[in-house]
Short mmCIF file of C-alpha atoms and ligand atoms in Angstrom, two decimals:
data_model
loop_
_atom_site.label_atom_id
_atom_site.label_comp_id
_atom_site.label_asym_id
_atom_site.label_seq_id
_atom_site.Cartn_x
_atom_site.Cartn_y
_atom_site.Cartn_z
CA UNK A 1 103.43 125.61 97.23
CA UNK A 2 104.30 122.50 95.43
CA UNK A 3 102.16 121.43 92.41
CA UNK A 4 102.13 117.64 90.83
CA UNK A 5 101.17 117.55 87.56
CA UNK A 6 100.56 113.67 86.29
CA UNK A 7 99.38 112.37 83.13
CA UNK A 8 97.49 109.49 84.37
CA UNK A 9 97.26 106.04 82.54
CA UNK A 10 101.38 104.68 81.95
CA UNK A 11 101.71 101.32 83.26
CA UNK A 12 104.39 101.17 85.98
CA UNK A 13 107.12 98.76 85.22
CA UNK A 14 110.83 97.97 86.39
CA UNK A 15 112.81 97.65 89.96
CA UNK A 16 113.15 100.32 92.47
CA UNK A 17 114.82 100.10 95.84
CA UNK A 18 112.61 100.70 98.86
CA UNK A 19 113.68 103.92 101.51
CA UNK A 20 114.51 103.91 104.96
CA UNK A 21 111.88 103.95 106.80
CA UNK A 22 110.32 107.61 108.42
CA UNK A 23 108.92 105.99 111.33
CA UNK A 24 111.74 104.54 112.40
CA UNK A 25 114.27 107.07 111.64
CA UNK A 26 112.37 109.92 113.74
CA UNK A 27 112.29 108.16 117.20
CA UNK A 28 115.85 106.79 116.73
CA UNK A 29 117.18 110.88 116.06
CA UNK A 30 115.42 111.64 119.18
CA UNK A 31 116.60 108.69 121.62
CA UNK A 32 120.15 110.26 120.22
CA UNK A 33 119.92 112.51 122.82
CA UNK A 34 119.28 110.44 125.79
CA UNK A 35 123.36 109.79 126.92
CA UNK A 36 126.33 112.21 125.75
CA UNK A 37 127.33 110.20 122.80
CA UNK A 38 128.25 110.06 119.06
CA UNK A 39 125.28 108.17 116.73
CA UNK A 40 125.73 107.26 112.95
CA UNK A 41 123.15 106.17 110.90
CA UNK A 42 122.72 104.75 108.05
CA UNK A 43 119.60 104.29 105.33
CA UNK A 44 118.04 107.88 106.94
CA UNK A 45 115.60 109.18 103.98
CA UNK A 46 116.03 112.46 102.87
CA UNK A 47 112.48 113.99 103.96
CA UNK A 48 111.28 117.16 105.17
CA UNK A 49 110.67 115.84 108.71
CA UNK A 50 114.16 114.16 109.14
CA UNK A 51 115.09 117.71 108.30
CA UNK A 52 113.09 119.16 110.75
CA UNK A 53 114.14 116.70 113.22
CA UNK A 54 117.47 117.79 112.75
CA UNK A 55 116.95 121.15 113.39
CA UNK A 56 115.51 120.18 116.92
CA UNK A 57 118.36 118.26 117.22
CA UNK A 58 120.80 121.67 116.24
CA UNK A 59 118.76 124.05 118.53
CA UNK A 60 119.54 121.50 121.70
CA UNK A 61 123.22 122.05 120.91
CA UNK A 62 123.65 118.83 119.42
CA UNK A 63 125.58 118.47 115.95
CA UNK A 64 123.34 117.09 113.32
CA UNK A 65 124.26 116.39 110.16
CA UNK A 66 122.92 114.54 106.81
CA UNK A 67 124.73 113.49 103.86
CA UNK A 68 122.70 111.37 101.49
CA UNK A 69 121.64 108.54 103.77
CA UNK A 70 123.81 108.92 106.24
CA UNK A 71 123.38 111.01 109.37
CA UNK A 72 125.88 112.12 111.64
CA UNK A 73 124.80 113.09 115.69
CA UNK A 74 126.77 113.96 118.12
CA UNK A 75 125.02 114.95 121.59
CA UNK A 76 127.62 115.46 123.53
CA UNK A 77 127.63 119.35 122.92
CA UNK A 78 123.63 119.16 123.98
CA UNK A 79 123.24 122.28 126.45
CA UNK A 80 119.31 123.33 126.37
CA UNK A 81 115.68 121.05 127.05
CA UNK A 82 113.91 123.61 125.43
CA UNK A 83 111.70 123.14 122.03
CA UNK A 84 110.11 126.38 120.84
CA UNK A 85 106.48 125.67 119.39
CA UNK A 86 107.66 126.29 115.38
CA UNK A 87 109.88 123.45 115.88
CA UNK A 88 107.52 121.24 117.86
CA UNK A 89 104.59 121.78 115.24
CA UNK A 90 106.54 120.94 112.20
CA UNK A 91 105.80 117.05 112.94
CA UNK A 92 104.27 114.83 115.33
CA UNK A 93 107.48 113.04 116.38
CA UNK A 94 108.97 115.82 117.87
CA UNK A 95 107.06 115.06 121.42
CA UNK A 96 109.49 112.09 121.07
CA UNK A 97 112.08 114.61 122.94
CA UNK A 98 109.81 114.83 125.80
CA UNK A 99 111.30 111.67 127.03
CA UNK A 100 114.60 111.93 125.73
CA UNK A 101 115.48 115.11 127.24
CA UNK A 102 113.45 113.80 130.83
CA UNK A 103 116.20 111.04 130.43
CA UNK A 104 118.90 112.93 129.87
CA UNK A 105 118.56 116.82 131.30
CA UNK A 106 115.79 116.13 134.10
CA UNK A 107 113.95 118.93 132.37
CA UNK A 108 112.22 120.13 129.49
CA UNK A 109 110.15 122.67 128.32
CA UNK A 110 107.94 122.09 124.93
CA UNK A 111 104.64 122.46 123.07
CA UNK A 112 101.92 120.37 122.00
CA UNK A 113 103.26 118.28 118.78
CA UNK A 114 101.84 119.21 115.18
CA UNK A 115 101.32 116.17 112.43
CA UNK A 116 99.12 115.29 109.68
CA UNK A 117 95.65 116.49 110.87
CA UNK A 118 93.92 112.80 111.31
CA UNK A 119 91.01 114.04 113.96
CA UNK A 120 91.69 114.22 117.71
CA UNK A 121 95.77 113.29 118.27
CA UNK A 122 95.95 114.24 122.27
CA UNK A 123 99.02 113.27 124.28
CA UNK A 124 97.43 111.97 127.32
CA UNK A 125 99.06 109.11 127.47
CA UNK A 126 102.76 110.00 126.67
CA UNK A 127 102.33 112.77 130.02
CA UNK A 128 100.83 109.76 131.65
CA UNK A 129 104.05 107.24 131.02
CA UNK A 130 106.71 110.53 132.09
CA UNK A 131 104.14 110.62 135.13
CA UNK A 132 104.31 107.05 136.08
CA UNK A 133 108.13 107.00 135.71
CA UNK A 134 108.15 109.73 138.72
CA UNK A 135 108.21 113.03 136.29
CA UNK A 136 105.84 116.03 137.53
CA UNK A 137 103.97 117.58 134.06
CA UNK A 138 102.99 121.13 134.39
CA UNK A 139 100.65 123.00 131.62
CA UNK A 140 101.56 126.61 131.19
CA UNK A 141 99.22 128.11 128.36
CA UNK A 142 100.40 126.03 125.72
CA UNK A 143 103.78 125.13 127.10
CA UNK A 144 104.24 121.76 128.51
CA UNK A 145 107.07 121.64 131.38
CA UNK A 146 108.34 118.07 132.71
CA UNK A 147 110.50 117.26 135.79
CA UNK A 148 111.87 114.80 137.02
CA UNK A 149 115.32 114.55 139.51
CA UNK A 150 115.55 111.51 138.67
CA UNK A 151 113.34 109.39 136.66
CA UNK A 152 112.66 106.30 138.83
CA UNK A 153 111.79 102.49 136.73
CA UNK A 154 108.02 102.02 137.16
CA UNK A 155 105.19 100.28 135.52
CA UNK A 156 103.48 101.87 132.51
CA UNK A 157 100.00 100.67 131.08
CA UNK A 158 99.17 101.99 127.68
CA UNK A 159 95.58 101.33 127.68
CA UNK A 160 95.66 101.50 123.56
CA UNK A 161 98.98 100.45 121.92
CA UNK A 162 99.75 104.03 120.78
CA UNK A 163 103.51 104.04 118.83
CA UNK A 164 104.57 107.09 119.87
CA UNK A 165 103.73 106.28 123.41
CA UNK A 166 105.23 103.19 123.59
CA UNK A 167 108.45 105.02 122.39
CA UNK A 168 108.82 107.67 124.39
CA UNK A 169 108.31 105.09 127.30
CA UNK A 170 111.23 103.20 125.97
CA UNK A 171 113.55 106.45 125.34
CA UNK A 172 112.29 107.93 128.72
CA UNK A 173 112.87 104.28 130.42
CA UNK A 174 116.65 104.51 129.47
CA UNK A 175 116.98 107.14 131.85
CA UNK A 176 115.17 105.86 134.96
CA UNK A 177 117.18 104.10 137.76
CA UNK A 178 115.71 100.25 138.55
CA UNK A 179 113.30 98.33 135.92
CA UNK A 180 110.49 100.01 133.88
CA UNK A 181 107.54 97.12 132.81
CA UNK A 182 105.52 98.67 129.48
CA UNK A 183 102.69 97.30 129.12
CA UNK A 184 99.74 97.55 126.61
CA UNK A 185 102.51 98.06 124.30
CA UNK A 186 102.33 98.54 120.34
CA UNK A 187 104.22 96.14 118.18
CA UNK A 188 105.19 97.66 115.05
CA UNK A 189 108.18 96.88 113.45
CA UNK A 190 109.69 100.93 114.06
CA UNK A 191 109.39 99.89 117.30
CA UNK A 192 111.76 96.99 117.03
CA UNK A 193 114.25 98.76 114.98
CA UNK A 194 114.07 101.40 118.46
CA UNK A 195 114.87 98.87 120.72
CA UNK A 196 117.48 97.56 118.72
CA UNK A 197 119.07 101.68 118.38
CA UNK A 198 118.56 101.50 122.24
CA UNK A 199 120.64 98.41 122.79
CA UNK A 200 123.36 100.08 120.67
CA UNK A 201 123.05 102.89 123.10
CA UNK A 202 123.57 100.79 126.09
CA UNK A 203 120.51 99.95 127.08
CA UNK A 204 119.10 96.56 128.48
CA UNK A 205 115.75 96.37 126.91
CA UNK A 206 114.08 93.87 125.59
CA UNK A 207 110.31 92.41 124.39
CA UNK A 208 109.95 95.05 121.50
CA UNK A 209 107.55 93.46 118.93
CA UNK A 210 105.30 92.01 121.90
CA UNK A 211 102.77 94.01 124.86
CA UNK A 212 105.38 94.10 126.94
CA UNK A 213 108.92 95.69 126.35
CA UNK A 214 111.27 95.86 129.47
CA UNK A 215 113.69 98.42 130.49
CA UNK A 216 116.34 97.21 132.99
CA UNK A 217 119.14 98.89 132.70
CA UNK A 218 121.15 101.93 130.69
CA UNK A 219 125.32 101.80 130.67
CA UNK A 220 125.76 104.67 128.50
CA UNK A 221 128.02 103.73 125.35
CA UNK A 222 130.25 106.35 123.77
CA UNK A 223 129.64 105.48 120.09
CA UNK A 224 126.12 104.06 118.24
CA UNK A 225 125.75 102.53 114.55
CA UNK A 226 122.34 101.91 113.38
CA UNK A 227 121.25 101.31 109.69
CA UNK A 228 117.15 102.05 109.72
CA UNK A 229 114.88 99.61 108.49
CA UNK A 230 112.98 99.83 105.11
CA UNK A 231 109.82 101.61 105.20
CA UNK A 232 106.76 99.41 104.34
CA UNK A 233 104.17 101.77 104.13
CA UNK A 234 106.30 103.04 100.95
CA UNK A 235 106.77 99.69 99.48
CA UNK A 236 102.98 99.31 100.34
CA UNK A 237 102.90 102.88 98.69
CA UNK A 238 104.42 101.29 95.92
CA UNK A 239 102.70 98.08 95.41
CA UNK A 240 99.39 99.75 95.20
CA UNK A 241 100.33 102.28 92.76
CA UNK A 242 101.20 99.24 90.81
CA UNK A 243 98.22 97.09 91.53
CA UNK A 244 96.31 100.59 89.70
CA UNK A 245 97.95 101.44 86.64
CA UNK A 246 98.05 97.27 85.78
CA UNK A 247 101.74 97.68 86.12
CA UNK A 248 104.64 95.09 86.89
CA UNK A 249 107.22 95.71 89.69
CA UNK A 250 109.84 94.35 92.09
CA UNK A 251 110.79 96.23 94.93
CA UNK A 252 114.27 95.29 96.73
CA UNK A 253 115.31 95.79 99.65
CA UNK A 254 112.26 95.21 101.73
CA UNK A 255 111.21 93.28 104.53
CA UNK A 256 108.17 91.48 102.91
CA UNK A 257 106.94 89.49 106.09
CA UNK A 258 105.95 93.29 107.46
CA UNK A 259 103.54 93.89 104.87
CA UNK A 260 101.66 90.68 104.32
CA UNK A 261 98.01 92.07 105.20
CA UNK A 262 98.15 95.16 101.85
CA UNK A 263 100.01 92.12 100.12
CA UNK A 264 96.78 90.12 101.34
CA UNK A 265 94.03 92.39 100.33
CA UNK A 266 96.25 93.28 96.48
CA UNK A 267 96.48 89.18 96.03
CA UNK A 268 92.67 89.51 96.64
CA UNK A 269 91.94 91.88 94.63
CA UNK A 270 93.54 89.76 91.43
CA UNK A 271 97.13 90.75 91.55
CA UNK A 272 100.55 88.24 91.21
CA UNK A 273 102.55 88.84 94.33
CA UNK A 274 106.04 86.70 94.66
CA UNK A 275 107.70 87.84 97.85
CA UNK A 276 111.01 86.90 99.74
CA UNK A 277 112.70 87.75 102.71
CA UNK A 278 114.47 90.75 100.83
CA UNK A 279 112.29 92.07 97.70
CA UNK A 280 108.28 91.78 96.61
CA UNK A 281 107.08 91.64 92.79
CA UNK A 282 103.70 92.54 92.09
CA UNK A 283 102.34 92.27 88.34
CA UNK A 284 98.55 93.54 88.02
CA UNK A 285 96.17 93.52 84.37
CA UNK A 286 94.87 96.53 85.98
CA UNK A 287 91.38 94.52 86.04
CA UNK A 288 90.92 93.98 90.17
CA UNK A 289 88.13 92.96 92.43
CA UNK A 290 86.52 94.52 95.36
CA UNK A 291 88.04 92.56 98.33
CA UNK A 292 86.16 92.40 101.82
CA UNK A 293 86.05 94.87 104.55
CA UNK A 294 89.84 96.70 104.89
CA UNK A 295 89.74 97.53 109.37
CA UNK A 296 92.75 99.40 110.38
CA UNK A 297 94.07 97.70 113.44
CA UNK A 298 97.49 97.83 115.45
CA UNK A 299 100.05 96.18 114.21
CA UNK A 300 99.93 93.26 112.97
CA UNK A 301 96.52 94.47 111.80
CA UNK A 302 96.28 96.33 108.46
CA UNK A 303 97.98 99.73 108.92
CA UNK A 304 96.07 103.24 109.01
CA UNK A 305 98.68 104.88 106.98
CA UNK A 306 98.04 102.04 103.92
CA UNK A 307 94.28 102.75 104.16
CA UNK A 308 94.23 105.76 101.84
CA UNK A 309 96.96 104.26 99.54
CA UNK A 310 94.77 100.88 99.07
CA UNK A 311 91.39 103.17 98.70
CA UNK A 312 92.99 104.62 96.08
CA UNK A 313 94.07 101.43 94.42
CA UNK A 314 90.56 100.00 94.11
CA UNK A 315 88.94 103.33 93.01
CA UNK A 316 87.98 100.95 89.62
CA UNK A 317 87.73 97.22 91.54
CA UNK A 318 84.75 95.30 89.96
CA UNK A 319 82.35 95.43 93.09
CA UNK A 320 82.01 97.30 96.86
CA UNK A 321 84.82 97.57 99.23
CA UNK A 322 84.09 98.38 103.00
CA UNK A 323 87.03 100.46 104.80
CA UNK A 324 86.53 100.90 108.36
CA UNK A 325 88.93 103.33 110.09
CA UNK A 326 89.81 102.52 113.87
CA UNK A 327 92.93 103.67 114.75
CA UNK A 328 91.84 107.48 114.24
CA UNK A 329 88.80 109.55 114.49
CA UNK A 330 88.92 111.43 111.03
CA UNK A 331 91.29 110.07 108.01
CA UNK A 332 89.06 109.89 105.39
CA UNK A 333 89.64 113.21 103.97
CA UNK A 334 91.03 111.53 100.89
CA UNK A 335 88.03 110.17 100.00
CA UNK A 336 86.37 113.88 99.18
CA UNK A 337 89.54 114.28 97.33
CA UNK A 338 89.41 111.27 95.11
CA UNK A 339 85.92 112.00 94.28
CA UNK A 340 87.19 114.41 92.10
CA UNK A 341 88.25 112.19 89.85
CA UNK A 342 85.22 110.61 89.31
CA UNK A 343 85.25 107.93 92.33
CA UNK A 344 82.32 106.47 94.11
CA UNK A 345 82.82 106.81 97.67
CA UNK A 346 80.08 107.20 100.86
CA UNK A 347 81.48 108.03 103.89
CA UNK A 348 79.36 106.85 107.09
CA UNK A 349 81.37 107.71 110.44
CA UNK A 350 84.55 105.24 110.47
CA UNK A 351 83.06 103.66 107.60
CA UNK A 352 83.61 104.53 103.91
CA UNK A 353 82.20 102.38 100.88
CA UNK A 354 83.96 102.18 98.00
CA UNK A 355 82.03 101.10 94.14
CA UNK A 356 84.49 100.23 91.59
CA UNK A 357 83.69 102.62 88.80
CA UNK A 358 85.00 101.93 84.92
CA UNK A 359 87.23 104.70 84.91
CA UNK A 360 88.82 107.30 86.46
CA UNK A 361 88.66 111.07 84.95
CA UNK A 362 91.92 113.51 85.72
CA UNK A 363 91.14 116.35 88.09
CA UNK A 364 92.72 119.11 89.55
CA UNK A 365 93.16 117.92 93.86
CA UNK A 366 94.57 118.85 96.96
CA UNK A 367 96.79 116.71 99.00
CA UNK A 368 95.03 116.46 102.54
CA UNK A 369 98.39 114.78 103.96
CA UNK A 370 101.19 112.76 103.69
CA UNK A 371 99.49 109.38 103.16
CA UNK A 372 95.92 111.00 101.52
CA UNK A 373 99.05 113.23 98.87
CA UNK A 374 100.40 109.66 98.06
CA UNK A 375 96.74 108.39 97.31
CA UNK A 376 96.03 111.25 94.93
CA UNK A 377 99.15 110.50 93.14
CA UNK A 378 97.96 106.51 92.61
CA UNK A 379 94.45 108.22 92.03
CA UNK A 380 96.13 110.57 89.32
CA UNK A 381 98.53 107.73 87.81
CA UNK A 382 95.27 105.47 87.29
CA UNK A 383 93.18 108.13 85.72
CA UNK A 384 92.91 109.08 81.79
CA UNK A 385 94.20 112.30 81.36
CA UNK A 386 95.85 114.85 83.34
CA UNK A 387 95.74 115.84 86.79
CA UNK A 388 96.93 118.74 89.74
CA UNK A 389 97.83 117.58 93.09
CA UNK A 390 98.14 120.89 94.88
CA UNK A 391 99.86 121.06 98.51
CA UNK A 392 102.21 118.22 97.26
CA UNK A 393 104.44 119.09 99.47
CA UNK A 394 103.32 116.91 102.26
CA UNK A 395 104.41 114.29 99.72
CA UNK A 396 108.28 115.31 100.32
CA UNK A 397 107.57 114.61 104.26
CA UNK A 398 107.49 110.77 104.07
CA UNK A 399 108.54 109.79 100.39
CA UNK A 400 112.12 110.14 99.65
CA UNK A 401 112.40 111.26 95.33
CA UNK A 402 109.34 109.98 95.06
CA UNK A 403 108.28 111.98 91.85
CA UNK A 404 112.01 110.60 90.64
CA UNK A 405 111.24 107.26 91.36
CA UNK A 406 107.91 107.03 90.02
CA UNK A 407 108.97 108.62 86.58
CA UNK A 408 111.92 105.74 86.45
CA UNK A 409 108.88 103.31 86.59
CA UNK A 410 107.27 104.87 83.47
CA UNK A 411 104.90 107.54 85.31
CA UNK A 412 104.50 110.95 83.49
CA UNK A 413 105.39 113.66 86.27
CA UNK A 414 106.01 117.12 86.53
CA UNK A 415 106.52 118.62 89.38
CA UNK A 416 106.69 122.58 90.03
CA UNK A 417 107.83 123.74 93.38
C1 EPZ B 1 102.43 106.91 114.56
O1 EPZ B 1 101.76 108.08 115.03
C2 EPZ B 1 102.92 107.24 113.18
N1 EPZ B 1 103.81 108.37 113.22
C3 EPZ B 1 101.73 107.51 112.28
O2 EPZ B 1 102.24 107.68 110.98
C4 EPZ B 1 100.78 106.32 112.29
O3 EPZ B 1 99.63 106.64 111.55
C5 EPZ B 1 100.38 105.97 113.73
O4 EPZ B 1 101.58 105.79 114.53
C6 EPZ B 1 99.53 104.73 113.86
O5 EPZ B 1 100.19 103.65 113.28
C7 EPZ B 1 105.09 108.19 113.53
O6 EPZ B 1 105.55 107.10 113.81
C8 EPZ B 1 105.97 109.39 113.52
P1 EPZ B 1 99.49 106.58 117.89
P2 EPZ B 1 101.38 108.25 116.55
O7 EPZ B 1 99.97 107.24 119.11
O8 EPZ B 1 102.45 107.68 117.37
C9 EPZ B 1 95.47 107.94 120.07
C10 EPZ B 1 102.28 108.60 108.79
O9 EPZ B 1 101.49 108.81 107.84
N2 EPZ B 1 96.34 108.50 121.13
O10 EPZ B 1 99.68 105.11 117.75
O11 EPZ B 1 100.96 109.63 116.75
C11 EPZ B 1 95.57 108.81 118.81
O12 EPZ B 1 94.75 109.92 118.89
C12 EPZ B 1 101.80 108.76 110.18
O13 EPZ B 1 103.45 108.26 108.63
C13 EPZ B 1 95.75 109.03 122.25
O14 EPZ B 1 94.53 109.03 122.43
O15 EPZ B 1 100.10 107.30 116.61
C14 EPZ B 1 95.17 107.83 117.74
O16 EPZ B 1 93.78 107.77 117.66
C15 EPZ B 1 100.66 109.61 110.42
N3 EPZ B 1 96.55 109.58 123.21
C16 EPZ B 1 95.69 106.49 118.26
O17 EPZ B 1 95.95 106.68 119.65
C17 EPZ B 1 97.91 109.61 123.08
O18 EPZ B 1 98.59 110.12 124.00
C18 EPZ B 1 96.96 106.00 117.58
O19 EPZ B 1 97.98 106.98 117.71
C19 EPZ B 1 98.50 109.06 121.94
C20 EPZ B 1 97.68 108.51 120.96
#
């Protein structure tokens, strides 16, 4: 079990370039699958779940291999739809080969996914999208069989603009004949950087980034290069971790505009923001305001996975801050968490209050995920004296060397594995 030990209360200062981004990278290793074809990629993050996603990608027959940032897949060799359950519970993603392997192999056999534990996370409507592009779904005690001769171009309506629906729609899309309309569709920027993968894989797709992506057409190319966008919930990560500890930093190599409403609320809250196109600087006196009510929302809304990163940031804001989750039933689980360390927090439903208190105290926590591990560690970096963050390991599924690049920045970290 991985163990974090911080000593809290270093300012963060200095440059650091931004990761791939996770979000991004794990649909595009699935779609690999979807024609016999060779895929590079550039910018992947070294993470736990890439890892994992490789191994799915192995077991299929595939070759799958990282160096650094750059992964290597070639799915020509791919000779088996099946996913056992250790595999499929490692991450949430990895239903993402329910439509890539309809596309490709007409079959496949899987479990429910795993993921961080964020309340109720069925996959209703992913089975519904494979259903309305002509594939029969069986349930066999827990394993999940689809079929499909041949997936045939429909209409899917996503009644809530869930990601991972949306993209296995897409991926599944590329192997139906005639035109597939997705509607209801979610907008994220991961999204985009699919359809864009897509294209490179010979698909004719377009609308990704609006409700309604199109599917019209797949002419399989032999050879895909893709360089993954930059993650923004890690620059957001970042930023807020900054915004705490009253720090001063630029990050390069980011897409600013898909981060504006954290860069909103941080602005709000009393901190110096310059962004362009390509890098953000934040400088913060560590003195910052409540700002008003945080809602998750779909993209272009403020994102679920920043809510525990900017709770954690105004742990000390002078005032009350109103977070209202809406995207999922249960992610507050931080918030017991960050108590600990001396916090203020009152947790009603989807609502949790936040009171600025003077200071934070070091305490010995557990992280509850990926996103609640990284708000413990702006929690622990804000606090006076030291602090445990036990189960870090969840950290090292969506923050490439973060410890690293946090102790380049001035942060006191030990980490013990
Ligand atoms: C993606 O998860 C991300 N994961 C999550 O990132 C992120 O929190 C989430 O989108 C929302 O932005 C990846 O991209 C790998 P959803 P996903 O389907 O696709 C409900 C992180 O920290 N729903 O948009 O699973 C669901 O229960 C993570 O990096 C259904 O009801 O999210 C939830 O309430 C964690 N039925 C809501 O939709 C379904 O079939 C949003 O889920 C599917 C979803």
């Amino acid at each position: 079990m991985a163990i974090w030990h911080i000593n809290g209360g270093n300012r963060l200062e200095g440059a650091c370039f931004v990761q791939g981004s996770k979000n991004a990278a794990l649909p595009i290793l699935a779609a690999s699958v979807i024609s016999a074809n060779e895929t590079d990629l550039l910018n992947v993050p070294q993470l736990s779940d890439v890892s994992s996603t490789l191994r799915i990608l192995r077991q299929l027959g595939c070759t799958a291999e990282q160096q650094n940032n750059d992964v290597y897949i070639d799915s020509r060799s791919l000779n088996c739809c099946t996913i056992p359950k250790g595999m499929m519970e490692c991450m949430r993603s990895s239903v993402l080969f329910m439509g890539a392997l309809l596309a490709r192999c007409g079959e496949v056999h899987l479990t429910a996914p795993g993921g961080c534990k964020l309340g109720a996370r069925p996959i209703d409507l992913h089975i519904n999208a494979m259903r309305s592009l002509g594939a029969s779904v069986e349930e066999n005690g827990c394993e999940i069989i689809c079929r499909a001769e041949k997936l045939k171009g429909g209409r899917i309506e996503l009644p809530f603009p869930s990601v991972g629906a949306t993209e296995n729609a897409m991926i599944a899309a590329c192997g139906a004949s005639g035109e597939t309309v997705i509607t209801g569709a979610a907008r994220e920027p991961e999204i985009v950087d699919l359809q864009e993968y897509l294209r490179k894989l010979g698909a004719y797709i377009s609308g990704a980034g609006t409700s309604t992506v199109t599917v019209s057409g797949f002419v399989p190319e032999r050879h895909a290069g893709h360089r993954i966008i930059p993650d923004r919930i890690v620059a957001s990560t970042f930023l807020c971790a900054a915004a705490a500890t009253g720090g001063d930093i630029e990050l390069r190599g980011v897409d600013s505009r898909q981060f504006l409403r954290l860069q909103h609320f941080l602005n709000s809250a009393g901190c110096d923001i310059i962004s362009s196109k390509r890098s953000v600087r934040l400088s913060s006196d560590g003195h910052l305001n409540a700002v008003d009510s945080v809602v998750t929302e779909p993209y272009p809304g403020f994102p679920t996975d920043a809510q525990p990163i900017l709770m954690a940031a105004l742990l000390k804001a002078k005032g009350k801050t109103k977070f209202r989750e809406d995207i999922f039933d249960s992610r507050f689980c931080h918030a017991s968490q960050l108590m600990r360390f001396g916090a203020d927090i009152a947790i009603d439903g989807r609502e949790a209050t936040v009171w600025g208190v003077r200071s934070l105290k070091g305490a010995t926590v557990s992280s509850t995920d990926l996103r609640g591990g990284a708000a413990m560690v702006i929690a622990a970096l804000s606090a006076d004296g030291s602090s445990s963050i036990i189960d870090a390991g969840h950290i090292a599924r969506g923050y490439e060397l973060f410890d690293y690049k946090l102790r380049s920045l001035g942060a006191d970290i030990f980490t013990e594995i």
